[in-house]
Amino acid sequence: MLKRIWNLFTHRIDKELKILKHAYEEMPMEIALYDLDRNFSFLNRQFFTNGLDRNQFIGHDDHYYLNVLNIKNNVLEKRKEAFDTALQKKQAVRFTEKLILPDANKTLFFKRTFQPLFLNGDQTVSHMAFFGSNMTAVILSQQELKYLAFHDKLTGLMNRDAFNQQLDQLISESVRWPSEQIAGILFCDLDNFKLVNDSLGHDVGDLLLREVSARIASCLRQSDSIFRLGGDEFTVLLRNLKQDIDAGMVAEKLIKEISRPYQINEHSITYVTLSIGIGLFPKDGNERETIVSNADMAMYEAKRNSKNNYKFFSKDLTQTSKDRLKIVKGLKELINKKDFSNQFKMVYQPIFANKQNSDFSIVGSEALLRWNHPIHGNIPPDLFIPIAEESNLIQHFGDWIFQKSLSDFKLLNKLHPEGTFYISINLSAKQLDTPQIVSELEQAVLKALLSPRQVQIEITETGIIKDSAIAFKNLYILAEMGFRLAIDDFGVGFASLSYLQKIPASVIKIDKTFIQQSLTSTKNRDLVKAIIVMGQNLKKEVIAEGVEEKEHLSFLMKHNCYTYQGYYFSKPLDYIDMEQLLKKKK
Ligand code: C2E
Ligand code: CA
Ligand code: CA
């Protein structure tokens, strides 16, 4: 009887144990049991064995386990230490483990716990339980997020945030550097990249950027880093330099490498070069912002010089280049926000004529851009327009100028008595050199319901002398479409007569400096006279700019120049004042 009860009892216990064991086996986490000699007495099914039969580890320790799995990194020491602490303190010890599996070429991350068990009925530890969760997926997705946050998708290079972070780190580590060690920060900006995008499309541009990244990488050492800040801007961080010249040598190598021709699909691209500005740490600033802005400024100088070269930052980079940088930054902000109306406005300077010796009447008005910057105040167009041209930014707001001037003109035109009124818009050489300029102007004119005959385009002599096929083609198309073309600032560039005949312009505007000096210098007086005669011979209308004094006017009239622009008549006016002026004349 007793035996039967005992059998029943043990049978029941066996059954419960079996269920429990089964539960442990199947539990979705790693469970193992160690004896106090650190040998495994149990491993559940989840326990990581890299596909090997887990039973072979029973009776063996971690040393054996890690050896069989060919895990060589410092896992054994870490486990031992955690085991000992749990045993000694009689409490659970948690730790993390990274298993590097060279055979499978993978790395796994685990969260681990050693949990002492007390099965002797007293306070002594009898066994050690071991629990683990595989965190690899979580860690990898965190790493991926981190990767995405710090890398540029297109080129796989690190991005601006990574650059800032690494430069900060370099600066903070520099306290431990030997005194002669320096670092170089290279600001690299491709020359003529926009042309690739504009003429061959963005896909080709993207491929080119990838190729550029690879070429930059091929010039650097393992300890250097490259970053793509955006667009065609890259930075290189050169650690461990001994002397300034080392940075210059890397720059030379980069310039040479980048200016080699590119073969992208069926296109051979030969005109992409590189401009580099170099800032040295700690010489050129010991804070990130300073050194970055100094390297940026040096890059700008390199671009301005001739492109395809490099420039070290130097303290004598003049105030002018700081101003230039301010302007470029300010314009880039506007372009990024695509909100020009906040800071830009157009003013209009009337152009007067007295053809039939009658009264002076308004025949046209020149649209002139004004920039009121929230911090720097009014920035004169003579200062920012040339900078916007050099840095290829003007193309981004040319269209705004057309739209604004033409929509204002559409209203002003209604107030003009004769209906022969025209608006004169300045076009810089860079704008004229883009393929889209014709359609931008065409669209703006259509949108304002105007005719091209009501629109004069002013181009400077020097603007066309560049011998650009695109610019010439555009000029001919614009003339064909009926736009009035004027050569602005005439006399400054001294283009040859034969050249001038090639430009389909019907108007020339004598540069204001000649008019202004016509009172004092015979030479200038003769020059003005000659231009007027030449204009008549070429059958072009002549407009005199910068007419400030009555004497200027009498001189011009005497020599048969009948169209004028200048302070004597009117300064450039806000839309409202221009409206008033036209109403008065009506
Ligand atoms: P510009 O095309 O030669 O424009 C004439 C400049 O002479 C204007 O200067 C005008 O205010 C000034 N002016 C007019 N009458 C007189 C006068 O009697 N005496 C003197 N001393 N100056 C006179 P502003 O507006 O400062 O423009 C300077 C230059 O900036 C322009 O020279 C033009 O090259 C450029 N610019 C201005 N607006 C635009 C624009 O919308 N687009 C482009 N591409 N360039 C522009
Ligand atoms: Ca002009
Ligand atoms: Ca002018």
XYZ file of C-alpha atoms and ligand atoms in Angstrom:
634
model
C 0.000 0.000 0.000
C 2.730 2.422 1.111
C 4.745 1.452 -1.906
C 1.784 2.154 -4.172
C 1.282 5.569 -2.646
C 5.014 6.238 -2.948
C 4.973 5.120 -6.581
C 1.985 7.286 -7.306
C 3.647 10.194 -5.573
C 6.960 9.799 -7.397
C 5.139 9.233 -10.618
C 3.323 12.500 -10.091
C 6.508 14.329 -9.178
C 8.220 12.858 -12.223
C 5.370 14.049 -14.351
C 5.461 17.564 -12.885
C 9.214 17.696 -13.272
C 8.851 16.587 -16.859
C 6.363 19.352 -17.530
C 8.610 21.871 -15.849
C 11.629 20.669 -17.770
C 9.637 20.854 -20.957
C 8.646 24.405 -20.124
C 12.269 25.363 -19.492
C 13.310 23.673 -22.697
C 10.844 25.619 -24.742
C 11.054 28.947 -22.971
C 11.932 31.707 -25.495
C 15.129 32.653 -23.697
C 18.386 30.947 -22.904
C 18.446 28.940 -19.699
C 21.391 26.964 -18.383
C 22.343 25.409 -15.083
C 25.913 25.235 -13.803
C 27.241 23.202 -10.919
C 29.626 24.921 -8.586
C 32.617 23.614 -10.581
C 31.239 25.799 -13.391
C 30.253 22.844 -15.532
C 26.972 22.844 -17.422
C 24.358 20.442 -16.062
C 21.525 21.701 -18.250
C 21.110 23.784 -21.417
C 17.694 24.565 -22.850
C 16.828 24.426 -26.508
C 17.169 28.197 -26.924
C 20.692 28.186 -25.607
C 23.025 29.476 -28.277
C 25.206 26.669 -29.660
C 25.499 27.950 -33.205
C 23.648 24.886 -34.448
C 25.787 22.326 -32.571
C 24.284 19.534 -30.423
C 23.872 21.062 -26.984
C 24.307 17.781 -25.148
C 28.018 17.779 -25.888
C 28.436 20.710 -23.478
C 26.890 18.927 -20.461
C 29.634 18.309 -17.953
C 31.914 20.897 -19.571
C 32.680 24.484 -18.645
C 32.615 27.840 -20.480
C 36.186 27.444 -21.573
C 35.211 24.308 -23.488
C 31.984 25.858 -24.802
C 33.689 28.974 -26.127
C 36.491 26.945 -27.650
C 34.105 24.681 -29.532
C 32.262 27.722 -30.869
C 35.613 29.365 -31.702
C 34.764 32.506 -29.760
C 38.012 34.233 -28.890
C 37.056 37.649 -27.593
C 37.085 38.372 -23.868
C 33.857 36.485 -23.064
C 35.468 33.919 -20.746
C 36.971 36.433 -18.306
C 33.779 38.432 -18.164
C 31.654 35.339 -17.436
C 34.053 34.116 -14.784
C 33.987 37.422 -13.031
C 30.192 37.613 -13.073
C 29.903 34.000 -11.879
C 32.266 34.655 -8.968
C 30.484 37.835 -7.939
C 27.082 36.112 -7.985
C 28.500 33.231 -5.926
C 30.181 35.504 -3.438
C 27.415 38.074 -3.027
C 24.698 35.406 -3.276
C 22.705 37.569 -5.600
C 21.952 37.931 -9.265
C 24.561 39.590 -11.460
C 23.588 41.117 -14.801
C 25.948 41.835 -17.636
C 26.134 42.129 -21.402
C 28.046 39.931 -23.760
C 29.258 40.351 -27.314
C 30.018 37.083 -29.101
C 32.222 37.489 -32.135
C 31.907 34.424 -34.374
C 34.677 34.623 -36.927
C 33.600 31.418 -38.703
C 30.112 32.685 -39.389
C 31.382 36.256 -39.765
C 28.803 37.600 -37.373
C 28.552 39.317 -34.032
C 25.808 38.655 -31.510
C 24.794 40.697 -28.508
C 23.301 39.154 -25.327
C 21.905 40.340 -22.046
C 22.968 37.851 -19.319
C 22.165 37.010 -15.698
C 23.853 34.639 -13.280
C 21.319 33.715 -10.621
C 22.523 31.686 -7.589
C 20.134 28.896 -6.484
C 19.764 27.650 -2.917
C 18.529 24.039 -3.145
C 20.303 22.710 -0.022
C 17.669 24.102 2.297
C 20.155 26.561 3.777
C 22.004 29.758 2.806
C 24.636 27.991 0.720
C 24.557 28.272 -3.027
C 23.897 24.861 -4.607
C 23.714 25.699 -8.338
C 24.060 28.623 -10.631
C 21.298 29.411 -13.106
C 22.189 31.323 -16.221
C 19.703 33.303 -18.279
C 20.274 35.063 -21.558
C 18.362 37.072 -24.143
C 19.618 37.617 -27.621
C 19.584 41.370 -28.188
C 21.274 41.301 -31.573
C 18.251 42.459 -33.575
C 17.644 45.386 -31.216
C 21.292 46.431 -31.179
C 21.594 46.131 -34.928
C 18.549 48.247 -35.516
C 19.926 50.831 -33.096
C 23.216 50.720 -34.946
C 21.415 51.096 -38.220
C 19.527 54.101 -36.924
C 22.794 55.569 -35.750
C 24.346 54.796 -39.117
C 21.497 56.493 -40.929
C 21.717 59.504 -38.652
C 25.406 59.966 -39.327
C 25.762 58.954 -42.956
C 24.874 60.361 -46.293
C 22.611 58.022 -48.253
C 23.925 58.822 -51.705
C 27.641 58.384 -51.157
C 27.737 56.341 -47.935
C 30.112 58.955 -46.525
C 29.605 60.403 -43.069
C 27.430 63.528 -42.952
C 27.550 66.964 -41.384
C 26.457 65.762 -37.924
C 29.210 63.158 -37.942
C 31.699 65.828 -38.985
C 30.667 68.091 -36.119
C 30.854 65.211 -33.686
C 34.271 64.018 -34.825
C 35.722 67.488 -34.867
C 34.442 68.104 -31.349
C 35.974 64.827 -30.282
C 39.282 65.657 -31.921
C 39.342 68.998 -30.142
C 38.614 67.455 -26.762
C 41.240 64.736 -27.228
C 43.869 67.226 -28.313
C 44.856 67.964 -24.692
C 46.718 64.660 -24.724
C 48.509 65.328 -28.013
C 52.272 65.791 -28.271
C 52.988 69.477 -28.744
C 54.000 69.234 -32.411
C 50.849 67.394 -33.520
C 48.308 69.302 -35.589
C 45.157 68.461 -37.529
C 43.940 69.755 -40.874
C 40.362 70.561 -41.814
C 39.888 70.656 -45.585
C 36.764 72.300 -46.962
C 36.300 70.956 -50.461
C 33.785 72.284 -52.953
C 33.453 71.014 -56.498
C 33.753 73.554 -59.286
C 31.160 73.511 -62.073
C 29.145 70.671 -60.556
C 25.929 72.534 -61.172
C 26.639 72.402 -64.855
C 26.613 68.592 -64.695
C 23.214 68.580 -63.021
C 21.800 71.239 -65.328
C 23.051 69.805 -68.568
C 23.183 66.040 -67.972
C 20.541 65.600 -65.278
C 20.549 64.704 -61.605
C 21.153 60.992 -62.113
C 24.462 61.702 -63.784
C 25.172 64.285 -61.070
C 24.550 61.644 -58.398
C 26.846 59.139 -60.064
C 29.511 61.766 -60.359
C 29.253 62.578 -56.648
C 29.778 58.899 -55.860
C 32.821 58.759 -58.055
C 34.151 61.926 -56.433
C 33.692 60.354 -52.983
C 35.647 57.287 -54.039
C 38.413 59.403 -55.500
C 38.713 61.485 -52.343
C 38.855 58.318 -50.252
C 41.620 56.920 -52.446
C 43.854 59.871 -51.534
C 43.553 59.509 -47.776
C 45.071 57.460 -44.988
C 43.126 55.148 -42.689
C 43.185 57.700 -39.878
C 41.673 60.484 -42.009
C 37.926 60.890 -42.481
C 35.746 62.263 -45.274
C 32.315 63.756 -44.871
C 29.742 65.011 -47.323
C 28.158 68.133 -45.907
C 25.563 68.315 -48.652
C 25.403 69.143 -52.353
C 28.905 69.244 -53.742
C 30.564 70.127 -50.434
C 32.891 67.703 -48.728
C 35.174 68.004 -45.726
C 38.245 65.996 -44.884
C 39.653 65.652 -41.400
C 43.390 64.972 -41.380
C 44.507 63.757 -37.995
C 48.129 63.408 -36.892
C 49.845 65.956 -39.087
C 53.367 67.091 -38.279
C 53.460 70.301 -40.297
C 51.186 72.650 -42.266
C 52.642 71.577 -45.551
C 51.327 68.018 -45.085
C 47.786 69.341 -45.384
C 48.785 71.237 -48.530
C 50.171 68.065 -50.022
C 46.959 66.167 -49.436
C 45.037 69.092 -50.965
C 47.232 68.989 -54.065
C 46.702 65.278 -54.406
C 42.925 65.688 -54.083
C 42.791 68.477 -56.661
C 44.779 66.417 -59.128
C 42.638 63.342 -58.582
C 39.282 65.140 -58.803
C 40.146 67.074 -61.945
C 40.833 63.913 -63.955
C 38.062 63.365 -66.524
C 34.982 61.359 -65.534
C 33.252 58.806 -67.659
C 29.653 58.553 -66.448
C 27.511 56.345 -68.654
C 28.055 57.703 -72.143
C 29.181 61.129 -70.911
C 32.750 62.216 -70.658
C 32.996 65.057 -68.141
C 36.207 67.041 -68.111
C 35.340 70.307 -66.426
C 34.729 69.248 -62.822
C 37.529 70.475 -60.574
C 37.968 71.104 -56.866
C 38.550 74.159 -54.675
C 39.860 73.581 -51.163
C 40.161 75.796 -48.100
C 42.415 74.571 -45.316
C 42.074 75.346 -41.625
C 44.666 74.001 -39.212
C 43.957 72.990 -35.645
C 44.891 74.483 -33.214
C 46.537 77.345 -35.139
C 43.405 78.640 -36.882
C 41.035 78.390 -33.946
C 40.461 76.061 -31.063
C 36.702 75.950 -31.232
C 34.765 74.093 -33.858
C 32.792 77.105 -35.085
C 35.889 79.259 -35.540
C 37.957 76.707 -37.326
C 35.088 75.662 -39.572
C 34.291 79.213 -40.570
C 37.982 79.917 -41.197
C 38.382 76.876 -43.427
C 35.179 77.858 -45.209
C 36.521 81.347 -45.764
C 39.777 79.971 -47.156
C 37.755 77.779 -49.530
C 35.903 80.818 -50.695
C 39.192 82.575 -51.422
C 40.360 79.548 -53.387
C 37.190 79.689 -55.485
C 37.578 83.352 -56.048
C 41.180 83.098 -57.106
C 40.774 80.752 -59.996
C 39.036 77.634 -58.694
C 40.861 74.309 -58.984
C 43.313 75.311 -56.261
C 43.680 75.391 -52.492
C 44.217 78.092 -49.960
C 45.312 78.028 -46.339
C 43.340 80.188 -43.970
C 45.401 83.169 -42.956
C 44.677 85.983 -40.576
C 45.087 88.442 -43.424
C 42.132 87.027 -45.288
C 40.639 90.453 -45.366
C 37.501 91.847 -43.861
C 36.186 91.722 -47.427
C 36.290 87.974 -47.496
C 34.471 87.842 -44.171
C 31.836 90.119 -45.666
C 31.677 87.917 -48.721
C 31.079 84.918 -46.557
C 28.313 86.721 -44.680
C 26.663 87.548 -47.982
C 26.943 84.023 -49.319
C 25.497 82.638 -46.080
C 22.645 85.160 -46.120
C 21.779 84.385 -49.740
C 21.962 80.642 -49.173
C 19.525 80.994 -46.289
C 17.070 82.862 -48.494
C 17.473 80.296 -51.248
C 16.905 77.410 -48.844
C 13.796 79.024 -47.447
C 12.673 79.980 -50.953
C 11.226 83.099 -49.402
C 12.803 86.095 -51.058
C 9.962 88.581 -50.579
C 10.803 88.986 -46.906
C 14.197 90.544 -47.554
C 14.278 91.385 -51.251
C 12.358 94.088 -53.040
C 12.491 95.680 -56.448
C 12.784 99.416 -57.007
C 12.251 101.147 -60.327
C 14.255 103.929 -61.892
C 12.442 105.749 -64.683
C 14.146 106.241 -68.041
C 13.307 109.541 -69.712
C 13.401 110.671 -73.331
C 12.810 113.855 -75.276
C 12.948 112.574 -78.811
C 11.012 115.154 -80.764
C 12.498 117.948 -78.681
C 9.309 117.846 -76.728
C 8.945 117.524 -72.964
C 10.754 114.812 -71.163
C 8.557 111.766 -70.918
C 8.992 108.445 -69.172
C 9.654 105.724 -71.718
C 10.799 102.896 -69.504
C 11.975 101.928 -66.069
C 14.891 99.851 -64.878
C 14.139 97.241 -62.248
C 16.812 97.228 -59.537
C 17.069 94.758 -56.709
C 17.308 95.792 -53.055
C 18.250 93.548 -50.141
C 17.367 94.459 -46.611
C 19.018 91.903 -44.323
C 17.511 91.569 -40.809
C 20.970 91.875 -39.181
C 23.254 93.528 -41.694
C 20.698 96.051 -42.960
C 20.677 97.301 -46.550
C 23.320 95.529 -48.594
C 24.122 97.396 -51.808
C 23.542 95.404 -55.017
C 26.984 96.453 -56.249
C 28.332 94.421 -53.347
C 26.101 91.353 -53.273
C 25.281 90.819 -56.949
C 28.865 90.162 -58.057
C 29.211 87.767 -55.099
C 25.952 86.044 -55.974
C 27.313 85.630 -59.501
C 30.689 84.288 -58.485
C 29.179 81.801 -56.108
C 26.577 80.686 -58.640
C 23.689 81.763 -56.436
C 22.123 84.387 -58.673
C 20.479 81.736 -60.826
C 18.356 80.828 -57.813
C 16.663 84.194 -57.495
C 16.737 85.412 -61.076
C 13.288 84.005 -61.581
C 11.972 85.828 -58.508
C 13.278 89.098 -59.991
C 11.496 88.450 -63.305
C 8.203 87.530 -61.681
C 8.222 90.441 -59.270
C 9.321 93.056 -61.800
C 6.853 91.899 -64.408
C 3.874 91.692 -62.091
C 4.636 95.217 -60.835
C 5.160 96.403 -64.377
C 1.854 94.982 -65.488
C 0.117 97.376 -63.068
C 2.409 100.326 -63.730
C 1.912 99.951 -67.455
C -1.779 100.657 -67.062
C -0.875 104.124 -65.778
C 1.309 104.945 -68.755
C -0.426 107.198 -71.262
C 1.106 105.949 -74.467
C 1.335 102.243 -74.078
C 4.951 102.264 -75.241
C 6.335 101.834 -71.763
C 8.915 99.103 -71.132
C 10.558 97.498 -68.129
C 14.294 96.955 -68.196
C 15.638 93.970 -66.297
C 19.291 93.257 -65.549
C 20.629 89.862 -66.423
C 23.994 88.781 -65.166
C 26.417 86.784 -67.271
C 25.820 83.720 -65.145
C 22.077 83.923 -65.650
C 22.484 84.288 -69.371
C 24.694 81.245 -69.406
C 22.006 78.854 -68.172
C 19.801 76.832 -70.529
C 16.609 77.608 -68.589
C 16.821 81.389 -68.822
C 14.794 81.644 -72.014
C 11.897 79.615 -70.696
C 11.956 81.423 -67.335
C 11.627 84.773 -69.086
C 9.045 83.450 -71.503
C 6.933 82.042 -68.661
C 7.198 85.226 -66.600
C 6.091 87.330 -69.571
C 3.183 84.980 -70.338
C 2.119 84.900 -66.712
C 1.976 88.712 -66.567
C 0.099 88.775 -69.903
C 2.781 90.983 -71.418
C 4.574 90.951 -74.720
C 8.363 90.488 -74.944
C 8.462 93.885 -76.685
C 7.632 95.494 -73.361
C 10.643 93.917 -71.731
C 14.225 95.064 -72.118
C 17.041 92.796 -70.987
C 20.278 94.495 -69.894
C 23.474 92.571 -70.325
C 26.904 93.948 -69.592
C 29.569 93.885 -72.236
C 31.798 91.755 -70.051
C 28.861 89.466 -69.465
C 28.828 88.310 -73.050
C 32.493 88.538 -73.864
C 32.979 85.172 -72.209
C 32.471 83.577 -75.610
C 29.908 81.178 -74.276
C 27.952 79.324 -76.915
C 24.961 78.967 -74.589
C 24.907 82.697 -73.806
C 25.027 83.607 -77.481
C 22.343 81.156 -78.398
C 20.118 82.507 -75.613
C 20.650 86.073 -76.776
C 19.620 85.215 -80.307
C 16.543 83.340 -79.146
C 15.529 86.217 -76.869
C 15.992 88.733 -79.696
C 14.027 86.480 -82.009
C 11.209 86.315 -79.491
C 11.016 90.102 -79.536
C 12.724 91.091 -76.271
C 14.608 94.398 -76.402
C 18.264 93.747 -75.686
C 20.501 96.425 -74.205
C 24.233 96.425 -73.597
C 24.674 97.825 -70.104
C 27.652 99.785 -68.741
C 28.842 100.333 -72.254
C 32.429 101.529 -72.577
C 33.782 99.743 -69.535
C 34.643 96.519 -71.294
C 35.756 98.034 -74.606
C 34.569 95.185 -76.737
C 35.714 95.407 -80.319
C 33.333 96.864 -82.827
C 33.140 93.658 -84.841
C 32.209 91.805 -81.684
C 29.482 94.296 -80.804
C 27.955 93.838 -84.209
C 27.507 90.179 -83.423
C 25.336 90.904 -80.401
C 21.699 91.288 -81.394
C 21.147 94.277 -79.098
C 19.178 97.317 -80.204
C 20.143 99.534 -77.269
C 23.377 100.613 -75.633
C 23.586 102.218 -72.210
C 26.637 104.414 -71.718
C 28.221 103.676 -68.388
C 27.532 106.277 -65.721
C 31.195 106.935 -64.930
C 31.775 108.385 -68.420
C 28.819 110.725 -68.086
C 29.879 111.819 -64.638
C 33.437 112.548 -65.711
C 32.330 114.195 -68.924
C 32.361 117.594 -67.215
C 35.932 117.383 -66.087
C 37.768 115.219 -68.580
C 38.057 115.968 -72.296
C 39.000 112.384 -72.866
C 35.725 111.160 -71.400
C 33.770 113.795 -73.254
C 35.291 112.590 -76.509
C 34.570 109.027 -75.576
C 30.902 109.765 -74.904
C 30.639 111.600 -78.206
C 32.259 108.667 -80.007
C 29.889 106.171 -78.403
C 26.879 108.230 -79.444
C 28.114 108.432 -83.035
C 28.936 104.749 -83.057
C 25.462 103.936 -81.732
C 23.892 105.968 -84.494
C 26.034 104.226 -87.105
C 25.116 100.823 -85.755
C 21.457 101.925 -85.602
C 21.225 101.352 -81.890
C 19.372 103.491 -79.416
C 21.733 105.154 -76.904
C 20.737 105.646 -73.266
C 22.960 107.758 -71.031
C 23.140 106.536 -67.448
C 24.133 108.535 -64.373
C 22.764 111.881 -65.540
C 23.062 113.883 -62.336
C 23.531 117.483 -63.439
C 21.839 119.862 -65.824
C 25.228 120.205 -67.565
C 25.338 116.481 -68.243
C 22.001 116.766 -69.931
C 22.893 119.769 -72.093
C 26.092 118.076 -73.194
C 24.215 114.908 -74.155
C 21.453 116.758 -75.975
C 24.002 118.796 -77.893
C 25.523 115.587 -79.142
C 22.224 113.965 -80.079
C 21.654 111.596 -77.195
C 17.993 111.747 -76.230
C 17.384 109.037 -73.672
C 18.492 109.388 -70.066
C 18.540 107.767 -66.716
C 19.932 109.353 -63.573
C 19.399 111.201 -60.327
C 18.796 114.443 -62.227
C 15.475 112.936 -63.264
C 14.779 110.465 -60.522
C 16.424 108.073 -58.134
C 15.217 104.454 -58.163
C 11.733 104.481 -56.615
C 9.629 102.122 -54.570
C 6.657 100.710 -56.429
C 4.300 103.162 -54.693
C 6.381 106.190 -55.635
C 6.755 104.990 -59.188
C 2.991 104.671 -59.324
C 2.612 108.252 -58.045
C 5.078 109.528 -60.592
C 3.240 107.876 -63.470
C -0.122 109.145 -62.200
C 1.265 112.672 -62.077
C 2.539 112.429 -65.630
C -0.713 111.039 -66.889
P 23.422 99.069 -63.222
O 22.664 98.030 -63.977
O 24.419 99.865 -63.973
O 22.321 99.948 -62.556
C 22.410 101.321 -62.459
C 22.943 101.723 -61.150
O 23.267 103.094 -61.188
C 21.922 101.554 -60.043
O 22.639 101.239 -58.864
C 21.343 102.940 -59.933
O 20.796 103.210 -58.670
C 22.590 103.774 -60.159
N 22.266 105.103 -60.650
C 21.232 105.499 -61.396
N 21.293 106.778 -61.649
C 22.412 107.241 -61.046
C 23.041 108.532 -60.936
O 22.574 109.538 -61.453
N 24.190 108.618 -60.238
C 24.730 107.522 -59.642
N 25.870 107.701 -58.953
N 24.169 106.315 -59.704
C 23.028 106.169 -60.420
P 22.206 100.054 -57.979
O 20.739 99.973 -57.917
O 22.989 100.193 -56.744
O 22.672 98.783 -58.767
C 24.015 98.528 -58.926
C 24.220 97.398 -59.879
O 23.742 96.176 -59.331
C 23.481 97.546 -61.161
O 24.164 98.398 -61.988
C 23.442 96.143 -61.669
O 24.668 95.799 -62.251
C 23.278 95.360 -60.379
N 21.872 95.030 -60.183
C 20.926 95.739 -59.536
N 19.754 95.095 -59.568
C 19.948 93.959 -60.268
C 19.109 92.860 -60.659
O 17.908 92.817 -60.392
N 19.695 91.849 -61.355
C 21.014 91.876 -61.706
N 21.496 90.861 -62.383
N 21.815 92.887 -61.358
C 21.291 93.927 -60.659
Ca 21.510 98.024 -65.577
Ca 24.498 100.390 -65.974
